[in-house]
CSV table of C-alpha atoms and ligand atoms in Angstrom, one decimal:
chain,number,residue,atom,x,y,z
A,2,MET,CA,33.9,25.7,147.5
A,3,LYS,CA,32.2,25.1,143.9
A,4,ILE,CA,31.3,27.6,141.3
A,5,ASP,CA,29.1,27.3,138.6
A,6,PHE,CA,30.3,29.2,135.1
A,7,VAL,CA,28.3,29.5,131.8
A,8,ARG,CA,29.2,31.3,129.1
A,9,SER,CA,26.6,32.0,126.4
A,10,GLY,CA,25.7,34.4,123.4
A,11,GLY,CA,28.4,36.1,121.1
A,12,PHE,CA,27.4,36.3,117.5
A,13,ALA,CA,28.3,32.0,117.7
A,14,GLY,CA,25.8,31.9,120.5
A,15,LEU,CA,28.0,29.2,121.5
A,16,ARG,CA,27.7,27.8,125.6
A,17,LEU,CA,31.2,27.4,127.2
A,18,ALA,CA,30.4,26.1,130.5
A,19,VAL,CA,32.3,24.8,133.4
A,20,ASN,CA,31.3,23.2,137.1
A,21,VAL,CA,34.2,23.0,139.1
A,22,ASP,CA,34.6,22.1,142.7
A,23,THR,CA,37.7,23.6,144.6
A,24,GLN,CA,38.2,20.4,146.6
A,25,ASP,CA,38.9,17.9,143.4
A,26,LEU,CA,41.7,19.8,142.4
A,27,PRO,CA,45.5,20.5,142.9
A,28,ASP,CA,46.0,22.5,146.6
A,29,ALA,CA,47.9,25.6,143.9
A,30,GLU,CA,44.6,25.9,141.4
A,31,ALA,CA,42.1,25.6,144.2
A,32,ALA,CA,43.7,28.0,146.0
A,33,LEU,CA,44.4,30.0,143.5
A,34,LEU,CA,40.4,30.6,142.1
A,35,GLU,CA,39.7,31.4,146.2
A,36,LYS,CA,42.5,34.7,145.9
A,37,LEU,CA,40.8,35.3,142.4
A,38,ILE,CA,37.0,35.2,144.0
A,39,ARG,CA,37.8,37.3,147.4
A,40,ASP,CA,39.4,39.8,145.1
A,41,SER,CA,36.7,40.4,143.0
A,42,GLY,CA,34.5,41.0,146.0
A,43,PHE,CA,32.4,38.4,144.4
A,44,PHE,CA,29.8,38.0,146.9
A,45,ASP,CA,29.1,41.2,147.7
A,46,LEU,CA,29.0,42.1,143.7
A,47,ALA,CA,24.9,42.7,141.8
A,48,GLU,CA,23.3,39.9,140.7
A,49,HIS,CA,22.9,42.1,138.0
A,50,ILE,CA,25.3,43.9,136.1
A,51,LYS,CA,25.2,44.9,132.4
A,52,SER,CA,25.8,47.6,130.1
A,53,PRO,CA,23.9,51.0,129.8
A,54,SER,CA,25.8,52.1,126.5
A,55,GLY,CA,23.5,48.8,124.8
A,56,GLY,CA,24.8,47.2,122.3
A,57,ALA,CA,24.8,43.0,120.8
A,58,ASP,CA,26.5,40.4,120.4
A,59,ARG,CA,28.5,40.5,124.0
A,60,PHE,CA,29.2,37.4,126.3
A,61,GLU,CA,27.3,36.8,129.4
A,62,TYR,CA,28.5,35.5,131.9
A,63,ARG,CA,26.9,33.8,134.6
A,64,LEU,CA,28.6,33.3,137.9
A,65,THR,CA,27.7,30.5,140.7
A,66,VAL,CA,29.7,30.6,143.7
A,67,SER,CA,28.6,28.2,146.6
A,68,GLU,CA,30.6,28.3,149.8
A,69,GLY,CA,29.9,26.8,153.9
A,70,GLY,CA,26.1,28.3,153.6
A,71,ARG,CA,26.2,30.9,151.7
A,72,SER,CA,25.3,31.1,147.3
A,73,HIS,CA,25.6,33.7,145.1
A,74,THR,CA,24.8,33.7,141.4
A,75,VAL,CA,25.5,36.9,139.2
A,76,THR,CA,25.2,37.4,135.7
A,77,VAL,CA,27.3,39.9,134.2
A,78,SER,CA,28.0,41.3,130.2
A,79,GLU,CA,30.9,41.5,129.2
A,80,ALA,CA,30.7,45.3,128.1
A,81,ALA,CA,30.1,45.6,132.2
A,82,VAL,CA,32.7,43.3,134.0
A,83,PRO,CA,34.6,44.8,136.6
A,84,GLU,CA,38.0,45.0,137.1
A,85,GLY,CA,38.4,43.3,139.8
A,86,LEU,CA,36.3,39.9,138.2
A,87,ARG,CA,37.9,40.2,135.0
A,88,PRO,CA,40.8,37.4,136.2
A,89,LEU,CA,38.1,34.8,137.5
A,90,ILE,CA,36.2,35.3,134.5
A,91,ASP,CA,39.0,34.5,132.5
A,92,ARG,CA,40.3,31.4,134.3
A,93,LEU,CA,36.9,30.2,134.3
A,94,THR,CA,37.2,30.9,130.8
A,95,GLU,CA,40.2,28.8,130.1
A,96,MET,CA,39.0,26.2,132.7
A,97,ALA,CA,36.3,25.5,130.8
A,98,LYS,CA,37.9,25.2,127.5
A,99,GLY,CA,39.9,23.0,128.7
A,100,LEU,CA,43.0,25.1,129.5
B,20,MET,CA,15.5,37.2,139.5
B,21,ASP,CA,17.3,36.5,136.3
B,22,HIS,CA,15.3,39.0,134.7
B,23,HIS,CA,15.8,41.7,136.8
B,24,ILE,CA,15.4,45.4,134.3
B,25,ASP,CA,15.7,48.8,135.8
B,26,PRO,CA,11.6,50.2,136.0
B,27,LEU,CA,13.2,53.4,134.9
B,28,LEU,CA,15.1,52.0,131.9
B,29,CYS,CA,11.9,50.3,131.3
B,30,ILE,CA,9.6,53.5,130.9
B,31,ILE,CA,12.3,55.6,129.7
B,32,PRO,CA,13.8,53.3,126.7
B,33,PRO,CA,17.0,54.5,125.7
B,34,HIS,CA,14.3,55.9,121.6
B,35,MET,CA,12.8,57.7,123.7
B,36,LEU,CA,15.1,59.1,125.5
B,37,LYS,CA,16.7,60.1,122.2
B,38,ASN,CA,13.9,61.7,120.6
B,39,ILE,CA,12.9,63.2,123.9
B,40,ALA,CA,16.8,64.4,123.2
B,41,GLU,CA,16.0,65.3,120.2
B,42,LYS,CA,12.7,66.8,120.2
B,43,GLY,CA,11.2,67.7,123.2
B,44,THR,CA,10.5,71.0,124.4
B,45,ASP,CA,13.2,72.3,127.7
B,46,ALA,CA,10.4,71.7,129.5
B,47,GLN,CA,10.5,68.0,128.9
B,48,LYS,CA,14.3,68.1,129.1
B,49,ARG,CA,14.4,69.5,132.3
B,50,ALA,CA,12.1,67.1,133.4
B,51,ALA,CA,13.0,63.5,131.5
B,52,LEU,CA,16.6,65.1,133.4
B,53,ALA,CA,15.0,66.2,137.1
B,54,ALA,CA,13.6,62.8,137.5
B,55,LEU,CA,16.5,61.1,136.2
B,56,SER,CA,18.2,62.1,138.8
B,57,ALA,CA,16.1,61.4,141.7
B,58,SER,CA,17.6,58.3,141.8
B,59,ALA,CA,21.7,58.0,142.9
B,60,ARG,CA,20.7,54.3,141.3
B,61,ILE,CA,20.7,55.5,137.4
B,62,ARG,CA,23.8,57.1,137.2
B,63,GLU,CA,24.7,55.7,134.3
B,64,GLN,CA,21.6,56.5,132.3
B,65,ARG,CA,21.5,60.1,133.7
B,66,THR,CA,24.7,59.8,131.9
B,67,ALA,CA,24.0,58.0,128.3
B,68,PHE,CA,20.8,60.4,128.4
B,69,ILE,CA,23.1,63.5,128.4
B,70,LYS,CA,25.8,62.0,126.3
B,71,ALA,CA,23.1,61.9,123.5
B,72,MET,CA,21.9,66.0,124.2
B,73,VAL,CA,24.8,65.9,123.6
B,74,VAL,CA,25.3,64.6,120.7
B,75,LYS,CA,22.9,65.6,118.9
B,76,VAL,CA,25.2,68.1,116.6
B,77,PRO,CA,24.0,67.0,113.3
B,78,ALA,CA,27.3,65.1,111.4
B,79,ALA,CA,27.2,67.3,108.7
B,80,ILE,CA,29.2,63.8,106.5
B,81,SER,CA,26.6,63.1,103.8
B,82,GLY,CA,27.9,59.6,101.6
B,83,LYS,CA,30.1,56.8,102.3
B,84,HIS,CA,32.4,56.5,104.7
B,85,ARG,CA,34.1,53.9,106.6
B,86,ALA,CA,37.3,54.7,108.9
B,87,VAL,CA,38.5,51.4,110.0
B,88,TYR,CA,41.1,50.8,113.4
B,89,SER,CA,43.3,48.5,114.7
B,90,ALA,CA,42.9,47.2,118.1
B,91,ASN,CA,46.4,45.6,117.7
B,92,ASN,CA,45.0,42.3,119.9
B,93,LEU,CA,44.2,44.7,123.3
B,94,THR,CA,40.3,46.1,123.5
B,95,SER,CA,40.2,49.3,123.5
B,96,LEU,CA,38.2,50.9,121.3
B,97,PRO,CA,38.4,52.3,118.3
B,98,GLY,CA,42.7,52.0,118.0
B,99,VAL,CA,44.4,53.1,115.3
B,100,LEU,CA,43.1,54.5,112.3
B,101,MET,CA,44.5,51.7,109.5
B,102,ARG,CA,42.7,53.3,106.6
B,103,ASP,CA,40.0,55.7,106.1
B,104,GLU,CA,37.6,56.0,103.0
B,105,GLY,CA,39.0,56.3,99.2
B,106,ALA,CA,42.3,55.4,101.0
B,107,PRO,CA,44.0,52.2,99.0
B,108,PRO,CA,43.8,48.9,100.1
B,109,SER,CA,46.0,48.0,103.7
B,110,ALA,CA,48.8,45.1,103.4
B,111,ASP,CA,46.0,44.0,106.4
B,112,VAL,CA,43.5,41.9,104.9
B,113,ALA,CA,41.1,41.8,107.5
B,114,VAL,CA,41.3,45.6,107.0
B,115,ASN,CA,40.2,45.9,104.0
B,116,GLU,CA,37.4,42.7,104.7
B,117,ALA,CA,35.7,45.0,107.1
B,118,TYR,CA,36.4,48.1,104.5
B,119,ASP,CA,34.7,46.4,101.7
B,120,GLY,CA,32.1,44.8,103.8
B,121,SER,CA,30.6,48.1,105.0
B,122,GLY,CA,31.3,49.5,102.1
B,123,ALA,CA,28.5,46.3,100.2
B,124,MET,CA,26.6,47.4,103.3
B,125,TYR,CA,26.0,51.3,103.1
B,126,ASP,CA,25.6,50.8,99.2
B,127,LEU,CA,22.4,47.7,100.1
B,128,TYR,CA,20.8,50.3,102.5
B,129,MET,CA,21.0,53.0,99.6
B,130,ASP,CA,20.5,51.7,97.0
B,131,VAL,CA,17.6,49.5,97.8
B,132,TYR,CA,16.2,50.9,100.6
B,133,GLN,CA,17.2,54.5,100.0
B,134,ARG,CA,18.7,54.5,103.6
B,135,ASN,CA,21.7,57.3,103.9
B,136,SER,CA,24.4,54.8,106.3
B,137,LEU,CA,23.0,53.6,110.3
B,138,ASP,CA,21.2,56.7,111.4
B,139,GLY,CA,19.3,57.4,107.7
B,140,ASN,CA,21.5,60.6,107.5
B,141,GLY,CA,25.7,59.4,106.8
B,142,LEU,CA,26.4,58.2,110.0
B,143,ARG,CA,30.3,58.0,109.4
B,144,LEU,CA,30.6,53.4,109.6
B,145,ASN,CA,33.8,52.9,112.6
B,146,SER,CA,34.6,49.5,112.4
B,147,THR,CA,37.7,47.8,114.3
B,148,VAL,CA,39.7,45.3,113.5
B,149,HIS,CA,42.0,42.5,115.7
B,150,TYR,CA,40.3,43.2,119.1
B,151,ASP,CA,41.9,41.2,122.2
B,152,LYS,CA,44.0,38.4,121.5
B,153,ASN,CA,42.7,35.1,119.8
B,154,TYR,CA,39.4,36.5,120.3
B,155,ASP,CA,35.8,34.2,118.9
B,156,ASN,CA,33.7,37.1,118.3
B,157,ALA,CA,32.3,40.0,116.1
B,158,PHE,CA,29.5,43.0,118.2
B,159,TRP,CA,28.4,46.0,117.9
B,160,ASN,CA,29.0,48.4,121.1
B,161,GLY,CA,26.6,51.1,120.4
B,162,GLU,CA,28.9,53.1,118.6
B,163,GLN,CA,30.8,50.6,116.0
B,164,MET,CA,31.9,47.4,115.1
B,165,VAL,CA,34.3,45.0,116.4
B,166,TYR,CA,36.0,42.4,115.2
B,167,GLY,CA,38.1,39.6,116.9
B,168,ASP,CA,41.0,37.3,115.0
B,169,GLY,CA,39.0,34.1,116.1
B,170,ASP,CA,41.8,31.1,117.8
B,171,GLY,CA,42.5,29.8,114.6
B,172,GLN,CA,41.7,26.5,116.1
B,173,PHE,CA,37.6,27.0,115.5
B,174,PHE,CA,37.0,30.2,114.2
B,175,ASN,CA,39.2,32.4,111.3
B,176,ARG,CA,38.8,36.2,111.6
B,177,PHE,CA,35.9,37.7,112.0
B,178,THR,CA,36.0,39.6,109.0
B,179,ILE,CA,36.1,36.8,106.5
B,180,SER,CA,32.5,36.5,106.7
B,181,ILE,CA,30.7,39.1,104.4
B,182,ASP,CA,27.1,38.2,106.1
B,183,VAL,CA,29.0,39.1,109.9
B,184,ILE,CA,30.2,42.7,109.0
B,185,GLY,CA,26.2,42.8,107.8
B,186,HIS,CA,25.0,41.3,110.6
B,187,GLU,CA,27.0,43.6,112.9
B,188,LEU,CA,25.9,46.8,111.2
B,189,THR,CA,21.9,46.2,110.5
B,190,HIS,CA,22.9,46.3,114.8
B,191,GLY,CA,22.9,49.7,114.0
B,192,VAL,CA,20.6,50.1,111.7
B,193,THR,CA,18.7,48.7,114.5
B,194,GLN,CA,19.1,50.4,117.2
B,195,TYR,CA,18.3,53.6,114.8
B,196,THR,CA,15.1,52.2,114.2
B,197,SER,CA,12.7,49.8,116.1
B,198,ASN,CA,15.4,49.7,118.8
B,199,LEU,CA,13.9,46.1,119.6
B,200,ASP,CA,15.2,45.3,123.2
B,201,TYR,CA,18.1,42.7,122.9
B,202,ARG,CA,16.0,40.2,125.5
B,203,ASN,CA,13.4,37.1,124.9
B,204,GLN,CA,11.5,37.4,121.4
B,205,PRO,CA,12.4,41.0,121.1
B,206,GLY,CA,16.1,39.7,120.9
B,207,ALA,CA,15.1,37.2,118.5
B,208,LEU,CA,13.7,39.5,115.6
B,209,ASN,CA,16.6,41.6,116.4
B,210,GLU,CA,19.9,38.7,116.2
B,211,SER,CA,17.1,37.7,113.1
B,212,PHE,CA,16.7,40.8,111.0
B,213,SER,CA,21.0,40.6,111.6
B,214,ASP,CA,21.4,37.7,109.7
B,215,ILE,CA,18.3,38.4,107.5
B,216,PHE,CA,20.5,41.4,106.8
B,217,GLY,CA,24.0,39.9,107.0
B,218,SER,CA,22.7,36.9,104.2
B,219,LEU,CA,21.4,39.9,101.7
B,220,VAL,CA,24.3,41.7,101.6
B,221,LYS,CA,26.5,38.4,100.7
B,222,GLN,CA,23.2,37.6,98.3
B,223,ARG,CA,23.1,40.8,96.9
B,224,THR,CA,27.8,40.4,96.5
B,225,LYS,CA,27.3,37.5,95.0
B,226,GLY,CA,24.5,38.3,92.8
B,227,GLN,CA,22.2,35.3,93.6
B,228,THR,CA,18.7,35.1,93.6
B,229,ALA,CA,16.5,32.6,96.5
B,230,ASP,CA,17.0,30.0,95.6
B,231,GLN,CA,20.5,29.7,94.6
B,232,ALA,CA,21.4,31.0,98.0
B,233,ASP,CA,22.9,29.1,100.7
B,234,TRP,CA,21.8,31.0,103.6
B,235,LEU,CA,24.4,30.0,105.8
B,236,ILE,CA,25.5,32.6,108.2
B,237,GLY,CA,29.2,32.4,109.1
B,238,ALA,CA,30.4,29.5,106.4
B,239,GLU,CA,33.8,30.7,106.1
B,240,LEU,CA,34.1,31.5,109.9
B,241,LEU,CA,34.5,27.9,110.7
B,242,THR,CA,37.7,26.0,110.3
B,243,MET,CA,38.5,23.1,108.6
B,244,ASN,CA,38.3,21.3,112.2
B,245,VAL,CA,34.7,22.2,113.0
B,246,ARG,CA,32.1,19.6,111.5
B,247,GLY,CA,29.3,21.6,110.2
B,248,VAL,CA,28.9,23.9,107.2
B,249,ALA,CA,28.3,27.3,109.2
B,250,LEU,CA,27.2,29.2,112.6
B,251,ARG,CA,23.6,29.2,111.5
B,252,SER,CA,21.6,28.5,108.6
B,253,MET,CA,18.2,30.2,107.8
B,254,LYS,CA,17.1,27.4,105.5
B,255,ALA,CA,18.0,24.3,107.9
B,256,PRO,CA,18.1,25.9,111.6
B,257,GLY,CA,19.5,24.2,113.6
B,258,THR,CA,22.0,21.9,111.0
B,259,ALA,CA,24.5,24.0,110.7
B,260,TYR,CA,26.7,21.9,112.8
B,261,ASN,CA,27.2,19.1,115.2
B,262,ASP,CA,30.7,19.5,117.1
B,263,PRO,CA,32.0,16.7,119.3
B,264,VAL,CA,33.9,20.5,121.0
B,265,LEU,CA,31.2,23.1,119.9
B,266,GLY,CA,27.9,21.0,120.3
B,267,LYS,CA,24.8,20.9,117.9
B,268,ASP,CA,23.8,23.9,116.3
B,269,PRO,CA,20.7,24.9,119.3
B,270,GLN,CA,18.1,26.6,116.4
B,271,PRO,CA,14.9,26.0,116.5
B,272,ALA,CA,13.1,26.6,112.6
B,273,HIS,CA,9.2,25.7,114.9
B,274,MET,CA,7.9,27.5,117.0
B,275,LYS,CA,6.8,24.4,118.7
B,276,ASP,CA,11.3,23.9,119.5
B,277,TYR,CA,11.2,27.6,121.2
B,278,VAL,CA,13.5,27.5,123.3
B,279,THR,CA,13.1,29.5,126.7
B,280,THR,CA,16.4,30.0,129.1
B,281,LEU,CA,17.9,32.5,131.1
B,282,GLU,CA,20.9,32.4,129.4
B,283,ASP,CA,22.0,34.6,125.5
B,284,ASN,CA,19.2,37.1,126.9
B,285,GLY,CA,16.9,34.5,126.9
B,286,GLY,CA,18.3,32.7,124.0
B,287,VAL,CA,18.6,35.7,121.7
B,288,HIS,CA,21.5,33.7,119.3
B,289,ILE,CA,19.2,30.9,119.6
B,290,ASN,CA,15.7,31.4,118.8
B,291,SER,CA,16.5,33.9,116.1
B,292,GLY,CA,16.6,30.1,114.6
B,293,ILE,CA,12.1,31.1,113.6
B,294,PRO,CA,12.0,33.9,112.5
B,295,ASN,CA,15.4,33.3,109.8
B,296,HIS,CA,12.9,30.7,108.7
B,297,ALA,CA,10.5,32.0,108.1
B,298,PHE,CA,12.4,34.7,106.1
B,299,TYR,CA,14.0,32.3,103.8
B,300,VAL,CA,10.5,30.3,103.2
B,301,MET,CA,8.6,33.3,102.4
B,302,ALA,CA,11.8,34.8,99.9
B,303,VAL,CA,12.3,31.5,97.6
B,304,GLU,CA,8.1,31.8,97.7
B,305,MET,CA,8.1,35.1,96.0
B,306,GLY,CA,10.9,34.0,93.7
B,307,GLY,CA,14.0,36.1,92.3
B,308,PHE,CA,16.4,38.3,94.2
B,309,ALA,CA,15.8,38.3,98.3
B,310,TRP,CA,16.4,41.8,99.0
B,311,GLU,CA,14.2,43.3,96.0
B,312,LYS,CA,10.9,42.2,98.1
B,313,ALA,CA,11.5,40.5,101.4
B,314,GLY,CA,14.4,42.4,102.2
B,315,ARG,CA,11.7,45.5,101.4
B,316,ILE,CA,9.1,44.2,103.3
B,317,TRP,CA,11.1,43.3,106.2
B,318,TYR,CA,12.9,46.3,106.6
B,319,VAL,CA,10.1,48.8,105.8
B,320,ALA,CA,7.6,47.2,108.7
B,321,ALA,CA,10.8,47.3,111.0
B,322,ARG,CA,11.7,51.5,109.6
B,323,ASP,CA,8.4,52.2,110.3
B,324,ASP,CA,5.9,49.6,112.1
B,325,PHE,CA,8.1,47.5,114.8
B,326,ASN,CA,9.0,49.2,118.2
B,327,ASN,CA,11.1,47.6,120.7
B,328,THR,CA,8.8,45.8,122.5
B,329,THR,CA,7.9,43.7,119.5
B,330,ASN,CA,7.4,40.0,119.7
B,331,PHE,CA,7.2,37.3,116.5
B,332,GLN,CA,3.1,37.2,116.4
B,333,SER,CA,3.8,41.3,116.1
B,334,ALA,CA,5.9,40.8,113.2
B,335,ALA,CA,4.5,38.3,111.6
B,336,ASN,CA,1.0,40.9,111.6
B,337,LEU,CA,2.8,43.7,110.6
B,338,THR,CA,5.1,42.4,107.7
B,339,TYR,CA,1.5,41.0,106.5
B,340,LYS,CA,0.4,44.2,106.6
B,341,VAL,CA,3.3,46.2,104.9
B,342,ALA,CA,3.6,43.6,102.3
B,343,GLY,CA,0.0,44.2,101.0
B,344,GLU,CA,0.2,47.9,101.4
B,345,LEU,CA,3.8,47.3,99.3
B,346,TYR,CA,2.5,45.1,97.1
B,347,GLY,CA,-1.2,45.2,97.5
B,348,VAL,CA,-3.4,43.4,99.3
B,349,GLY,CA,-4.0,39.5,98.4
B,350,SER,CA,-0.9,39.6,96.3
B,351,ILE,CA,1.6,37.1,96.0
B,352,GLU,CA,3.8,38.7,98.4
B,353,GLN,CA,1.7,39.4,101.2
B,354,MET,CA,0.8,35.0,100.3
B,355,ALA,CA,3.9,34.7,100.7
B,356,VAL,CA,4.6,36.5,104.2
B,357,ALA,CA,1.8,34.2,105.2
B,358,LYS,CA,3.0,31.1,104.3
B,359,GLY,CA,6.3,31.7,106.2
B,360,TRP,CA,5.2,32.5,109.5
B,361,SER,CA,2.7,29.9,109.0
B,362,GLU,CA,5.4,27.2,108.4
B,363,VAL,CA,7.6,28.1,111.6
B,364,GLY,CA,4.1,27.9,113.4
B,365,ILE,CA,2.4,31.4,113.3
B,366,THR,CA,-0.6,32.4,112.2
B,367,VAL,CA,-0.9,35.9,111.0
B,368,GLY,CA,-3.9,38.3,112.0
B,369,VAL,CA,-3.3,36.5,115.6
B,370,GLN,CA,-3.9,39.2,118.1
B,371,PRO,CA,-0.1,39.4,119.8
B,372,GLN,CA,-0.3,37.5,123.5
B,373,PRO,CA,0.5,40.4,126.1
B,374,GLN,CA,4.4,39.8,126.2
B,375,PRO,CA,5.3,38.5,129.9
B,376,GLN,CA,6.9,41.7,131.6
B,377,PRO,CA,10.5,41.6,132.8
B,378,ASP,CA,10.6,42.1,136.9
B,379,GLY,CA,10.3,45.9,137.7
B,380,CYS,CA,8.2,47.3,134.8
B,381,LEU,CA,4.9,46.4,135.8
B,382,ALA,CA,5.6,48.2,138.8
B,383,ALA,CA,6.3,51.1,136.4
B,384,PRO,CA,4.2,54.2,137.7
B,385,VAL,CA,2.0,56.3,134.9
B,386,ALA,CA,2.5,59.2,136.6
B,387,PHE,CA,5.6,59.4,136.5
B,388,ILE,CA,5.7,58.7,132.5
B,389,ARG,CA,3.0,61.8,132.6
B,390,SER,CA,5.3,64.1,133.8
B,391,LEU,CA,7.8,63.6,131.9
B,392,PHE,CA,5.7,65.0,128.8
B,393,SER,CA,3.5,67.9,131.3
B,394,GLY,CA,6.9,69.1,131.8
B,395,LYS,CA,6.1,69.0,135.3
B,396,SER,CA,8.6,67.0,137.6
C,19,ZN,ZN1,23.5,39.6,116.3
């Protein structure tokens, strides 16, 4: 499973990104990511999830997951992240920071 | 599709919804609601609309009223009230910075532009500090200012730079005036507006003229670990930082370097470098305190003439027009506006190109808009 993750925007406008192939990860780490993707219902999420409340300087997340023959990209505002997707975004943000 | 926007959102931008809610006839309100009800997909917008109708009770408070809350490193807003207007300083430095910074910003808008708070009607200035843990950001959520503590490694607390506070608060002013779309060129203008007035409040607090100011955004925000002087430079966009971990300041200073990207809502924090630099050039050209003339021209143009789709070329034409109205056609000020835009590759007076429409907007049925205003649906 391949995961491309980008966080952009925010007041600082700094780009934070990581590309992961779960094959290259230790088993436990790969299993965790695969579970987080499953739990989020990732392939059923809308392509664009925006906040109705407006505002400015929120982060914008863009995730692409490719698995087998299928691939799905979700762009979501920090203000509108579905509960189920939050743990995956938190983990990928840590990975992008090298944690 | 990367620029999908709900067609109804295109047809009825929030400022218009608000207008209808406040000033529309009963028939118009009913028509708007009925039309919105037609689709379950736009449930959220409908909720916002209903909220706008309910919240139209005018705030009786007039004058400066600040309230600073703490989220205590959680994410629920506004959090616990730490300091209300007139209360003595807190032991918490971030609370005091948010209080003092929003006060200085209120004063800039009130004393210089005779604007009573964000909405022009004394809206209470609510701020929350200590949002989340190690949070590297500050934002405006549509109702209030929110500040993170920073990670301590690269970023200090976000209240440490008064221009960050001015930046967030100005997002509120923009919301209540031009309501520039937060995407592509209108979004970059929205960002630029916030940087400009953020820098102006810092300059006014320090009593600096245009040529004395550093024109940096977030200078105090970066820790000693970062190779850079600030997050953005209006004087020299693209030169604020160049760090092995954070990367290089990506801001362009000229249209030839305009960045087309799908990220960051179309690069709103990147391409803001272009209008930022135009403002810097014209302010220095005019001389004196930048908030007095250059700031007034931009404030008045945005308040009276910008709308949610204003792009760089329209902004250039409108600021030029307003400079003529305020200071005279052919005045030094109006020439300075033309020079500022010219230095970033924009010639005032050129007809703005039609903006590429986000997906969905082209399909906006004109009949729907008509029905909204005729009261039929
Ligand atoms: Zn901003």
